[in-house]
Short mmCIF file of N, CA and C in Angstrom, two decimals:
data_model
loop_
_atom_site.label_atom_id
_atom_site.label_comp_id
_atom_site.label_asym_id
_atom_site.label_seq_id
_atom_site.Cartn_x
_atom_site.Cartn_y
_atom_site.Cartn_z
N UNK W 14 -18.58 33.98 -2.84
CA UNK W 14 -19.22 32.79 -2.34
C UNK W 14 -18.59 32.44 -0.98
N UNK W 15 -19.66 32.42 0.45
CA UNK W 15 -18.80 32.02 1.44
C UNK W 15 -18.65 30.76 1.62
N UNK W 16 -16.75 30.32 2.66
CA UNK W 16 -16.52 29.06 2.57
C UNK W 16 -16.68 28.11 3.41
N UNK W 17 -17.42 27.29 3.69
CA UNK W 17 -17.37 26.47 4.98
C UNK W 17 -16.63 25.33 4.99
N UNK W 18 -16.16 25.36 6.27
CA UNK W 18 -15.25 24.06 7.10
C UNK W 18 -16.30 22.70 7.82
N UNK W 19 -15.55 21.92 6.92
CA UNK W 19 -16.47 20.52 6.90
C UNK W 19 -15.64 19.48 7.79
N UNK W 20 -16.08 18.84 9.11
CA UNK W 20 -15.18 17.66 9.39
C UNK W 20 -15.28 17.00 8.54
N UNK W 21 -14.15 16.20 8.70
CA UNK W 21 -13.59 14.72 8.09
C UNK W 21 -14.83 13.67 7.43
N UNK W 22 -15.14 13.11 8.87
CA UNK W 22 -16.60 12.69 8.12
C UNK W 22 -17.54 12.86 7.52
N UNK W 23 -18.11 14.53 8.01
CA UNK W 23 -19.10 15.21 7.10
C UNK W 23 -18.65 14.96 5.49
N UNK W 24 -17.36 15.59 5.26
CA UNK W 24 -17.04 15.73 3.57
C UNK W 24 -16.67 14.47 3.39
N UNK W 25 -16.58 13.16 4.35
CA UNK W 25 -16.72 11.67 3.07
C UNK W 25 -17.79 11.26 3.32
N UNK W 26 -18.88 11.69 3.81
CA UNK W 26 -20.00 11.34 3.80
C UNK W 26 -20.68 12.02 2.27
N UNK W 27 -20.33 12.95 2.10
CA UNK W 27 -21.13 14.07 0.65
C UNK W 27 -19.77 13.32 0.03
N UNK W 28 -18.76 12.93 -0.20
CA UNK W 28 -18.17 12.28 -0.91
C UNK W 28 -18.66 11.16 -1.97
N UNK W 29 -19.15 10.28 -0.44
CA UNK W 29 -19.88 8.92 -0.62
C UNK W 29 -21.66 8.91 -1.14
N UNK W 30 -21.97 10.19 -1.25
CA UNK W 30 -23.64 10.60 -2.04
C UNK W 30 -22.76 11.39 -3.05
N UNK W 31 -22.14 11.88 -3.67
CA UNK W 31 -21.88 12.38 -4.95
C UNK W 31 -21.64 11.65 -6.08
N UNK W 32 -21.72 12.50 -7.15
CA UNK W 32 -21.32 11.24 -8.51
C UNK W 32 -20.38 12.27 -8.91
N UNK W 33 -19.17 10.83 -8.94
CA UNK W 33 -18.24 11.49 -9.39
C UNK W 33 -18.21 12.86 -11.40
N UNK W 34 -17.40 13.86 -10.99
CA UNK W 34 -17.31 14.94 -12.18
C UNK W 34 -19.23 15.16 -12.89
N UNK W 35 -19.57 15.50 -11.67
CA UNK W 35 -20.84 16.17 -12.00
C UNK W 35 -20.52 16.67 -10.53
N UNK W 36 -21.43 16.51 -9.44
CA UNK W 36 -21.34 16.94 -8.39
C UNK W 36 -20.40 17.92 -7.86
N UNK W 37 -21.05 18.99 -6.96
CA UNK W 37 -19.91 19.97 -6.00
C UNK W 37 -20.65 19.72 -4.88
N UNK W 38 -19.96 19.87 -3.71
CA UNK W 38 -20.49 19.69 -2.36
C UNK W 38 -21.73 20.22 -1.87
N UNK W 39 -22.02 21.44 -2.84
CA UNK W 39 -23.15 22.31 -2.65
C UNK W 39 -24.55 21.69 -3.19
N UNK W 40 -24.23 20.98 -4.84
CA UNK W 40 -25.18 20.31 -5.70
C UNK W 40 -25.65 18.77 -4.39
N UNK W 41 -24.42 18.65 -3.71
CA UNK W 41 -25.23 16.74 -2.48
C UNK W 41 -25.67 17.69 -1.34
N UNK W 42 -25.30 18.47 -1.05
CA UNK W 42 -26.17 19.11 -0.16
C UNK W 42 -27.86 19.80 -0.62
N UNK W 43 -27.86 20.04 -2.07
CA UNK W 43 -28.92 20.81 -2.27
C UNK W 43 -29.94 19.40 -2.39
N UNK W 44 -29.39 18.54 -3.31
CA UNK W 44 -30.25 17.01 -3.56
C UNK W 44 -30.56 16.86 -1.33
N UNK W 45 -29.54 16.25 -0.97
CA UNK W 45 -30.12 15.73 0.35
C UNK W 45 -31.01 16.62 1.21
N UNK W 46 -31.22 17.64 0.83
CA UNK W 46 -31.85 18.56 1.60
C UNK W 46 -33.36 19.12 0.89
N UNK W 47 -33.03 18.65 0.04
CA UNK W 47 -34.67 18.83 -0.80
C UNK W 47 -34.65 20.10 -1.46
N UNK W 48 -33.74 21.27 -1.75
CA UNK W 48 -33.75 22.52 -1.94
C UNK W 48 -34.31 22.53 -3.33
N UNK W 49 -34.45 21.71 -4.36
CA UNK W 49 -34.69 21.09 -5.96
C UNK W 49 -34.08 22.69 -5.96
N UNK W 50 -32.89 23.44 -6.04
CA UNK W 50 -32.03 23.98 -6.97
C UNK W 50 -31.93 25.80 -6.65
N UNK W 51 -32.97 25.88 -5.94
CA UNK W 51 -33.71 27.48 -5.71
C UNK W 51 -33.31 28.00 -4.44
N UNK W 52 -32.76 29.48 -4.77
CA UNK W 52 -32.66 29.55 -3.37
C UNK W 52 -33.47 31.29 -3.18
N UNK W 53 -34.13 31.36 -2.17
CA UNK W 53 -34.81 32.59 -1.99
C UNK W 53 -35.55 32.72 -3.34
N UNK W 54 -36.32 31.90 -3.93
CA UNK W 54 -36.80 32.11 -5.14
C UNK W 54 -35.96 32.39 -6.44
N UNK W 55 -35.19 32.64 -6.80
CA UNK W 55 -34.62 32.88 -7.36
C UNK W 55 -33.80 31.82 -8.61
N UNK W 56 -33.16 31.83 -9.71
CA UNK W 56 -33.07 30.49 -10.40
C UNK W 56 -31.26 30.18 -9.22
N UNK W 57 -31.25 28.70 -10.10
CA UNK W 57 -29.89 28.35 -9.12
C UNK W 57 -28.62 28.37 -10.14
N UNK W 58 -27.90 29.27 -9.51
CA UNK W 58 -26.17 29.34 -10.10
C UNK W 58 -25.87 28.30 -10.85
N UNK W 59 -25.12 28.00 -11.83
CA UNK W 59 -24.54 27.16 -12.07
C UNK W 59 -23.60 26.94 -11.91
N UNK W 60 -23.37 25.37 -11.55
CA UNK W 60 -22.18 24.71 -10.40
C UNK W 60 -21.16 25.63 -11.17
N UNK W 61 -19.95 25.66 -9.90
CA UNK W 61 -18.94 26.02 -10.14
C UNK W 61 -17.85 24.60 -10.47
N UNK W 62 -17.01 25.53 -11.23
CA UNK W 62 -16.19 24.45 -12.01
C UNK W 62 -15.21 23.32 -11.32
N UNK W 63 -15.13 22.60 -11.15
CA UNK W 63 -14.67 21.62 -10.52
C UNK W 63 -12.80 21.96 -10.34
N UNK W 64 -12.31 22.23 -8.86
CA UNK W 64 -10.61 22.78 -8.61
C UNK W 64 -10.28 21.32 -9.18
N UNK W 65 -9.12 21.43 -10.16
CA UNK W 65 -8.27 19.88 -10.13
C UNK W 65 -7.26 20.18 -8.75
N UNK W 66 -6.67 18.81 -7.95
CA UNK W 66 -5.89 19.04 -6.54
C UNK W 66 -5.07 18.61 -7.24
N UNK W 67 -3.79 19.36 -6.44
CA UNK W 67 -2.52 19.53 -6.66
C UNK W 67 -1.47 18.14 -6.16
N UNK W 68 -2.27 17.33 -4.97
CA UNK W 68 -1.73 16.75 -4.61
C UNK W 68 -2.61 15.16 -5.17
N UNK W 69 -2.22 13.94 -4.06
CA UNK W 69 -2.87 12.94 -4.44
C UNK W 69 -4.39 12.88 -3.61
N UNK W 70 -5.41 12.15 -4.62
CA UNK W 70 -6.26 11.95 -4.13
C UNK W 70 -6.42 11.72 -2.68
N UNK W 71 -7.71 11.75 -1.67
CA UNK W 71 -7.52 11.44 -0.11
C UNK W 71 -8.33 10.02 -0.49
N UNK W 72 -7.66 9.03 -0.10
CA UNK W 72 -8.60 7.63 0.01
C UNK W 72 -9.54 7.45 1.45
N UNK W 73 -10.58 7.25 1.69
CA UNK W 73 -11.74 7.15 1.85
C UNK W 73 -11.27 5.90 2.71
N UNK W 74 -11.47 5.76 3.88
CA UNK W 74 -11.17 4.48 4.86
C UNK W 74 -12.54 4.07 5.47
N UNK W 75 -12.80 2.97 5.02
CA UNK W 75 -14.55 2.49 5.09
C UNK W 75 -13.63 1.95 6.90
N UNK W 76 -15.47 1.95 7.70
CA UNK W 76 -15.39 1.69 9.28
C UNK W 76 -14.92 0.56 9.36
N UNK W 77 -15.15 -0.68 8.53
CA UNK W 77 -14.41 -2.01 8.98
C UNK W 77 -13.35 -2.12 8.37
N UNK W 78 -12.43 -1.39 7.81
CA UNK W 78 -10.82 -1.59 7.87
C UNK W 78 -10.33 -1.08 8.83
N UNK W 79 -9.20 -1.63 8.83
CA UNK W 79 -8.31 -1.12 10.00
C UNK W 79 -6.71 -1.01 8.83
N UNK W 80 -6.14 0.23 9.50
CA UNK W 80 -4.96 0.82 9.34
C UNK W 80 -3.93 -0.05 8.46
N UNK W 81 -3.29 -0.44 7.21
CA UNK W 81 -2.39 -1.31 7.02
C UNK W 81 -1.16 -0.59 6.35
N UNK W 82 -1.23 0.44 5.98
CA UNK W 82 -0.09 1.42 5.26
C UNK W 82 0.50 1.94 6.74
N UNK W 83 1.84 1.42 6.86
CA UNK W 83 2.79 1.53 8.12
C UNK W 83 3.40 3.23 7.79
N UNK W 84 3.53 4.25 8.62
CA UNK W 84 3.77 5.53 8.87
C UNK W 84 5.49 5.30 8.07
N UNK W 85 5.57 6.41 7.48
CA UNK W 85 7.34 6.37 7.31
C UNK W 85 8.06 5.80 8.24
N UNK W 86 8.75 5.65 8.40
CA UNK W 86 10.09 5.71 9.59
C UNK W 86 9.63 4.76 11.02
N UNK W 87 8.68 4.00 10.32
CA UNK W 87 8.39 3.04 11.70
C UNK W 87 8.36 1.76 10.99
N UNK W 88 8.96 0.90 9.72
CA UNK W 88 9.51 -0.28 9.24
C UNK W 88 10.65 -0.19 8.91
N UNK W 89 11.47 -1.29 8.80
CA UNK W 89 12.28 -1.36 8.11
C UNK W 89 12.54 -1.05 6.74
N UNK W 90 13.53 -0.50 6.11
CA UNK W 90 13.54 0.15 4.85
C UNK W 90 13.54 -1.26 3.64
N UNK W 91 12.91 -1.87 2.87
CA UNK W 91 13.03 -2.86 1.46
C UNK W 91 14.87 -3.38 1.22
N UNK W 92 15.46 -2.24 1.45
CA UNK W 92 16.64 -2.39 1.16
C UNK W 92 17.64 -3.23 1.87
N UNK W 93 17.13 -2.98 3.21
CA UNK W 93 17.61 -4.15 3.70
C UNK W 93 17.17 -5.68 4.08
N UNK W 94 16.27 -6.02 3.27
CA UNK W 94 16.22 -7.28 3.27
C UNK W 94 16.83 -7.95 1.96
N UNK W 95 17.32 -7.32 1.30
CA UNK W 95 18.08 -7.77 0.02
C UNK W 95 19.30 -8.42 0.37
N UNK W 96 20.48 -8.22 0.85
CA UNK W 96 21.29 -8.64 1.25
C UNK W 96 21.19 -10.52 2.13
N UNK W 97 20.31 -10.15 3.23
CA UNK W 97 20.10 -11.17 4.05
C UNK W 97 19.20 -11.99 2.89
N UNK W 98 18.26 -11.80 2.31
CA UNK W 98 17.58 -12.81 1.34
C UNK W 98 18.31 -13.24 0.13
N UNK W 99 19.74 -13.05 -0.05
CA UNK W 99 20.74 -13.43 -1.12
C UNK W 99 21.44 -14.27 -0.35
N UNK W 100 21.72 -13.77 0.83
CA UNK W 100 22.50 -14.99 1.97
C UNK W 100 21.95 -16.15 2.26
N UNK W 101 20.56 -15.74 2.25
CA UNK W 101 20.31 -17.19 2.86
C UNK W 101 19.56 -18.02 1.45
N UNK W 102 19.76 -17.71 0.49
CA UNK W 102 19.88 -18.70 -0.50
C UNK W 102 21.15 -18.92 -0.94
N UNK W 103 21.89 -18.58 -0.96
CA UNK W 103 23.50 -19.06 -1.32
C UNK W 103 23.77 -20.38 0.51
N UNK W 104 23.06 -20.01 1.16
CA UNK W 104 23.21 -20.92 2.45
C UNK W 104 22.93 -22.11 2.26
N UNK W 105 21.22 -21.94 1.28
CA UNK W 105 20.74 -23.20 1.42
C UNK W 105 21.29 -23.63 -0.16
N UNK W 106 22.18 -23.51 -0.58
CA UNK W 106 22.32 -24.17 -1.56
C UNK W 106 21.74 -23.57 -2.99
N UNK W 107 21.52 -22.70 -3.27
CA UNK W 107 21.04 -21.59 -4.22
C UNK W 107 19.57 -21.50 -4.88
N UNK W 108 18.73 -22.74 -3.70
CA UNK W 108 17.46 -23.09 -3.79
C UNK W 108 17.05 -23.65 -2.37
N UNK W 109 15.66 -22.71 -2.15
CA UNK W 109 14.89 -23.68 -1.02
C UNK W 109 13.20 -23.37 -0.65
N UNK W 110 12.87 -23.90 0.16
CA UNK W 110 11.13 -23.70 -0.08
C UNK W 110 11.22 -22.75 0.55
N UNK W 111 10.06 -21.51 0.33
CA UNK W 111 9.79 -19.97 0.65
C UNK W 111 9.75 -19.92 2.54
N UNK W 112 9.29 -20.90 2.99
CA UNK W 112 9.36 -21.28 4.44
C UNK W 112 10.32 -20.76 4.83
N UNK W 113 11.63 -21.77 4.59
CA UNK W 113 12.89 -22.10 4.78
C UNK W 113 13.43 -20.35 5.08
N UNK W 114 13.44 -19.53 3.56
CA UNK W 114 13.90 -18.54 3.32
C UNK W 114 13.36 -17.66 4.31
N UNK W 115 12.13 -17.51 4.78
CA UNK W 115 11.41 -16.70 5.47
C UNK W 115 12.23 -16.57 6.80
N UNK W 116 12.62 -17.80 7.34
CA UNK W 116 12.55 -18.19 8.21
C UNK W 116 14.33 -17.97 8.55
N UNK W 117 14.89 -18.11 7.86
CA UNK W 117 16.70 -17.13 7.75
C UNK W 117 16.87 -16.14 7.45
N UNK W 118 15.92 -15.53 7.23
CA UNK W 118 15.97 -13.71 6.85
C UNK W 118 15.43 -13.48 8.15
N UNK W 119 14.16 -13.78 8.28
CA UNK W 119 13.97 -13.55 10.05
C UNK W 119 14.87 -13.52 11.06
N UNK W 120 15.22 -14.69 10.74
CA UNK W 120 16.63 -14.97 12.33
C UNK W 120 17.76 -13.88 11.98
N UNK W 121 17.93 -13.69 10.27
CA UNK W 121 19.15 -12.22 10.74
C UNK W 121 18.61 -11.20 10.72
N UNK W 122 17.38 -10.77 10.85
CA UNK W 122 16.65 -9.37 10.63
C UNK W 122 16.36 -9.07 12.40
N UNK W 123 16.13 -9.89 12.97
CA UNK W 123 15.39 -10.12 13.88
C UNK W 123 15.83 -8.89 14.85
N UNK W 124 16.54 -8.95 15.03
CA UNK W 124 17.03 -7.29 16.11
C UNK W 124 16.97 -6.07 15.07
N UNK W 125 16.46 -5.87 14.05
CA UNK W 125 16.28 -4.96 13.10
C UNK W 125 14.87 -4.63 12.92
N UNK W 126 14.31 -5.29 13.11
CA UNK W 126 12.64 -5.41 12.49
C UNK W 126 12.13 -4.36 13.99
N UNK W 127 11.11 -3.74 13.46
CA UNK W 127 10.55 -2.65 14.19
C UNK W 127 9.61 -2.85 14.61
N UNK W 128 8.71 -2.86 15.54
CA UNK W 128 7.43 -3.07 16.44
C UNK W 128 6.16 -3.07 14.64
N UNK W 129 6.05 -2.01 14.22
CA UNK W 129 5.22 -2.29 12.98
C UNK W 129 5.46 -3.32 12.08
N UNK W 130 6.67 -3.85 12.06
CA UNK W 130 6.97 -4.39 10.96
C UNK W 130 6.65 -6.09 11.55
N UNK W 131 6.25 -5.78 12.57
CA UNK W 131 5.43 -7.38 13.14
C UNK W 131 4.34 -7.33 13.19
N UNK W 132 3.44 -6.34 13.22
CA UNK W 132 1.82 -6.47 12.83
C UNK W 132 1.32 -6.74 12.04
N UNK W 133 0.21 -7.89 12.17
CA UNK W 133 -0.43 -8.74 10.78
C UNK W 133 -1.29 -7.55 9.89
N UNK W 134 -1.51 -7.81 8.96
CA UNK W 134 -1.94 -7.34 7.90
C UNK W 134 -3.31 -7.55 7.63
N UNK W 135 -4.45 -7.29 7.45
CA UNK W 135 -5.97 -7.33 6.78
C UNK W 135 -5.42 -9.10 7.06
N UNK W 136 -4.64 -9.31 5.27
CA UNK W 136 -4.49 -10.38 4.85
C UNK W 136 -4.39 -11.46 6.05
N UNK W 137 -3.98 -11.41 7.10
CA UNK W 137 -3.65 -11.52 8.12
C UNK W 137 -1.80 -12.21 8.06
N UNK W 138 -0.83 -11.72 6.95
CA UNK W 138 0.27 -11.75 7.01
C UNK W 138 1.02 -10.83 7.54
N UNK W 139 1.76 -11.14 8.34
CA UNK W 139 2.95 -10.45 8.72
C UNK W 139 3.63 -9.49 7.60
N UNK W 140 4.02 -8.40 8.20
CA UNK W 140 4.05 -7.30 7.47
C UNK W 140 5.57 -7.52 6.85
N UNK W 141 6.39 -7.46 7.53
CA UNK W 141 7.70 -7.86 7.14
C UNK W 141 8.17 -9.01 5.88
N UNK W 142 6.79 -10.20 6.40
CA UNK W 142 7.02 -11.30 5.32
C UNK W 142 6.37 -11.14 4.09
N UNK W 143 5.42 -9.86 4.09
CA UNK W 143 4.93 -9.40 3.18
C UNK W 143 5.62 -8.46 2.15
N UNK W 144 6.26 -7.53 3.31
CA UNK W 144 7.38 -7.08 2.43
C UNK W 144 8.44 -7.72 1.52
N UNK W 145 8.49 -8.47 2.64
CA UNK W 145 10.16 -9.73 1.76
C UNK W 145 9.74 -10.39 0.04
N UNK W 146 8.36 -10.52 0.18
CA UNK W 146 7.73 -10.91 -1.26
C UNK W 146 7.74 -9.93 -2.02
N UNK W 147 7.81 -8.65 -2.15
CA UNK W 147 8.28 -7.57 -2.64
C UNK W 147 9.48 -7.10 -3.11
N UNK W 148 10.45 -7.56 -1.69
CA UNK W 148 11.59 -7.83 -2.01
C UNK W 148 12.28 -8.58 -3.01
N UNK W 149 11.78 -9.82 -2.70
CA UNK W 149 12.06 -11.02 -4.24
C UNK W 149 11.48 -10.62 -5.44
N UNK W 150 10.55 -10.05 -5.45
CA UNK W 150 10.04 -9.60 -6.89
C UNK W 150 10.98 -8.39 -7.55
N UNK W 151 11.18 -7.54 -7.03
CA UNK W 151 12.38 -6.39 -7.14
C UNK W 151 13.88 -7.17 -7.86
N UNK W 152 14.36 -8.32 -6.89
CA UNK W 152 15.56 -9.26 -7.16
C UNK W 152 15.11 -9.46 -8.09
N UNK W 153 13.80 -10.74 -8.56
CA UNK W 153 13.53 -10.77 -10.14
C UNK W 153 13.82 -10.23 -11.20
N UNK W 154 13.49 -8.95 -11.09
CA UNK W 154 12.95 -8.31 -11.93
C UNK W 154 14.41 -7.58 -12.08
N UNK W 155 15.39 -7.31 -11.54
CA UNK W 155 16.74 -7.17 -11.25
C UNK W 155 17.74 -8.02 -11.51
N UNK W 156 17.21 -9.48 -12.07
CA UNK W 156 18.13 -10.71 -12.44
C UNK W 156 18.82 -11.31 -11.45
N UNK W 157 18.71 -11.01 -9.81
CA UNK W 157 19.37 -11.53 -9.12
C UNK W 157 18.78 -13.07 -8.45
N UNK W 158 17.44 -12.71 -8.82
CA UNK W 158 16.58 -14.04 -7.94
C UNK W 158 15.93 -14.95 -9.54
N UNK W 159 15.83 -16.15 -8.96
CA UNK W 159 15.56 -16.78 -10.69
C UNK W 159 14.07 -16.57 -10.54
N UNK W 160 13.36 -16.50 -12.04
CA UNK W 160 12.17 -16.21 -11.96
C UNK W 160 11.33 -17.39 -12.18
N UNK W 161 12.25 -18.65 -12.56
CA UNK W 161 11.69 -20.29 -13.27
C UNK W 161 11.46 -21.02 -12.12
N UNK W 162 11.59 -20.58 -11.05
CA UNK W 162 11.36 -21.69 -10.03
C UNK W 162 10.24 -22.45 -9.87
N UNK W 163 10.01 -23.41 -9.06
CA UNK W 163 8.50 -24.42 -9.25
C UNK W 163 8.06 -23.51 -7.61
N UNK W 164 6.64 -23.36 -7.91
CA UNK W 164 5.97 -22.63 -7.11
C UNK W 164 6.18 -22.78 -5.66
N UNK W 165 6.63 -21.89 -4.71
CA UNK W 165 6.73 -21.88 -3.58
C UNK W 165 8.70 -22.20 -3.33
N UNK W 166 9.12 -22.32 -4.46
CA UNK W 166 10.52 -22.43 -4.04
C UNK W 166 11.35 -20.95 -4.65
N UNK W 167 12.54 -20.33 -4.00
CA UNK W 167 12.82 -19.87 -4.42
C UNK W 167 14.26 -20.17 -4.47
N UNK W 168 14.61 -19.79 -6.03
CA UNK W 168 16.42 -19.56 -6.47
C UNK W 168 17.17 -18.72 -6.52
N UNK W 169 18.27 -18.60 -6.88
CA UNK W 169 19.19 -17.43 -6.89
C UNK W 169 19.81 -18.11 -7.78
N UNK W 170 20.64 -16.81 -8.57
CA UNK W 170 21.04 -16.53 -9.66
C UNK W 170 22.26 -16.24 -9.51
N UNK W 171 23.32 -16.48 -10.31
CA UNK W 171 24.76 -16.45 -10.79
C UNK W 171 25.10 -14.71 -10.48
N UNK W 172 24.10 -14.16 -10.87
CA UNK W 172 24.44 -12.58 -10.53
C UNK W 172 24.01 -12.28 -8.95
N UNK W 173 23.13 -12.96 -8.47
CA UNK W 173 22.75 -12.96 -6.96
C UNK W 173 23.59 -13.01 -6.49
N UNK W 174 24.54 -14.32 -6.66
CA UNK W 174 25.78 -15.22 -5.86
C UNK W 174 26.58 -13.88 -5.70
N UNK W 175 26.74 -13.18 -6.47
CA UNK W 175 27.99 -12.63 -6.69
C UNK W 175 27.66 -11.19 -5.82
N UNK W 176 25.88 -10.53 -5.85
CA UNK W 176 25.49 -9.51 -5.15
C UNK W 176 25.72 -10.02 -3.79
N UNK W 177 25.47 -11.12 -3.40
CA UNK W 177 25.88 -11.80 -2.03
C UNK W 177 27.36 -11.63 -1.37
N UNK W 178 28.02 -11.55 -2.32
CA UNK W 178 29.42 -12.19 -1.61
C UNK W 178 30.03 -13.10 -2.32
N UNK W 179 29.21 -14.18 -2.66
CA UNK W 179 29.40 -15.57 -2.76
C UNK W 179 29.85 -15.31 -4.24
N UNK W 180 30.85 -16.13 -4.90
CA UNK W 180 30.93 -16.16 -6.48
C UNK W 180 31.10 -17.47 -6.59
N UNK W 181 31.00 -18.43 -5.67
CA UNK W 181 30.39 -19.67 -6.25
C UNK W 181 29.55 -19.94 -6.77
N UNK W 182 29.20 -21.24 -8.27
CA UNK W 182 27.90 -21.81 -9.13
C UNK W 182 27.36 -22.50 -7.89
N UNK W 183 26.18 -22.58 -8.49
CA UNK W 183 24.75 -23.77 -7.62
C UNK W 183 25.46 -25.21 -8.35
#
């Protein structure tokens, strides 16, 4: 069977007319083209069996998004906002509104943070402050950040204090 080379768009275009685990590229080409199945008279092959890929699926980027998954090695790494977001709740007193916090992790990140890691997001959030909410959820879920807080405030935890530096109680 010979193989042809499809641009990018061509194959998410027969992507986007196929149904998924029925279809092969050959079966949206034969439908869009009117061939009903025959070729040179003859009856039509039956599809060939569907390759499973080795790797991860390719996601499909419709024309009105724009780019939001930042390239490796052009943000800052998660890891370091852990430190500075334990500091500056042991600062403010081992509680303060998400503002507040945003806004002291910024001021010590600030010569750290990378040209990507300031571009807004779809959401239209800042990428960095988007991350940092990631960050706190990780602490959560890690026992360092409290998880009872009243919405929009965040706490720190007796084991935080201590990931901080700090081994003083709130």
């Amino acid at each position: 069977m010979p193989e042809v080379d499809l641009d990018n768009d061509v194959f998410e275009y027969l992507q986007s007319e196929a149904q998924p685990f029925v279809d092969t590229p050959s079966t949206v080409l034969r439908r869009l083209l009117k061939l009903n199945g025959r070729q040179n008279g003859a009856e039509p092959e039956a599809p060939a069996p569907v390759k499973s890929r080795t790797g991860p699926a390719k996601r499909v980027k419709r024309p009105d998004q724009t780019r939001t998954r930042a390239a490796a090695g052009t943000i800052l790494p998660e890891a370091r906002y852990e430190h500075p977001l334990l500091r500056a709740l042991v600062a403010a007193g081992g509680r303060a509104p998400y503002r507040e916090i945003v806004d002291a992790v910024g001021a010590a990140l600030k010569d750290e943070l990378m040209p990507a890691d300031l571009e807004a997001l779809n959401s239209g959030t800042i990428r960095w402050q988007s991350r940092l909410q990631f960050v706190r959820l990780r602490l959560i879920e890690r026992g360092l950040l409290d998880r009872d807080t009243p919405r929009g405030v965040w706490g720190i935890t007796d084991a935080g204090r201590a990931a901080a530096g700090d081994g003083a109680k709130q």
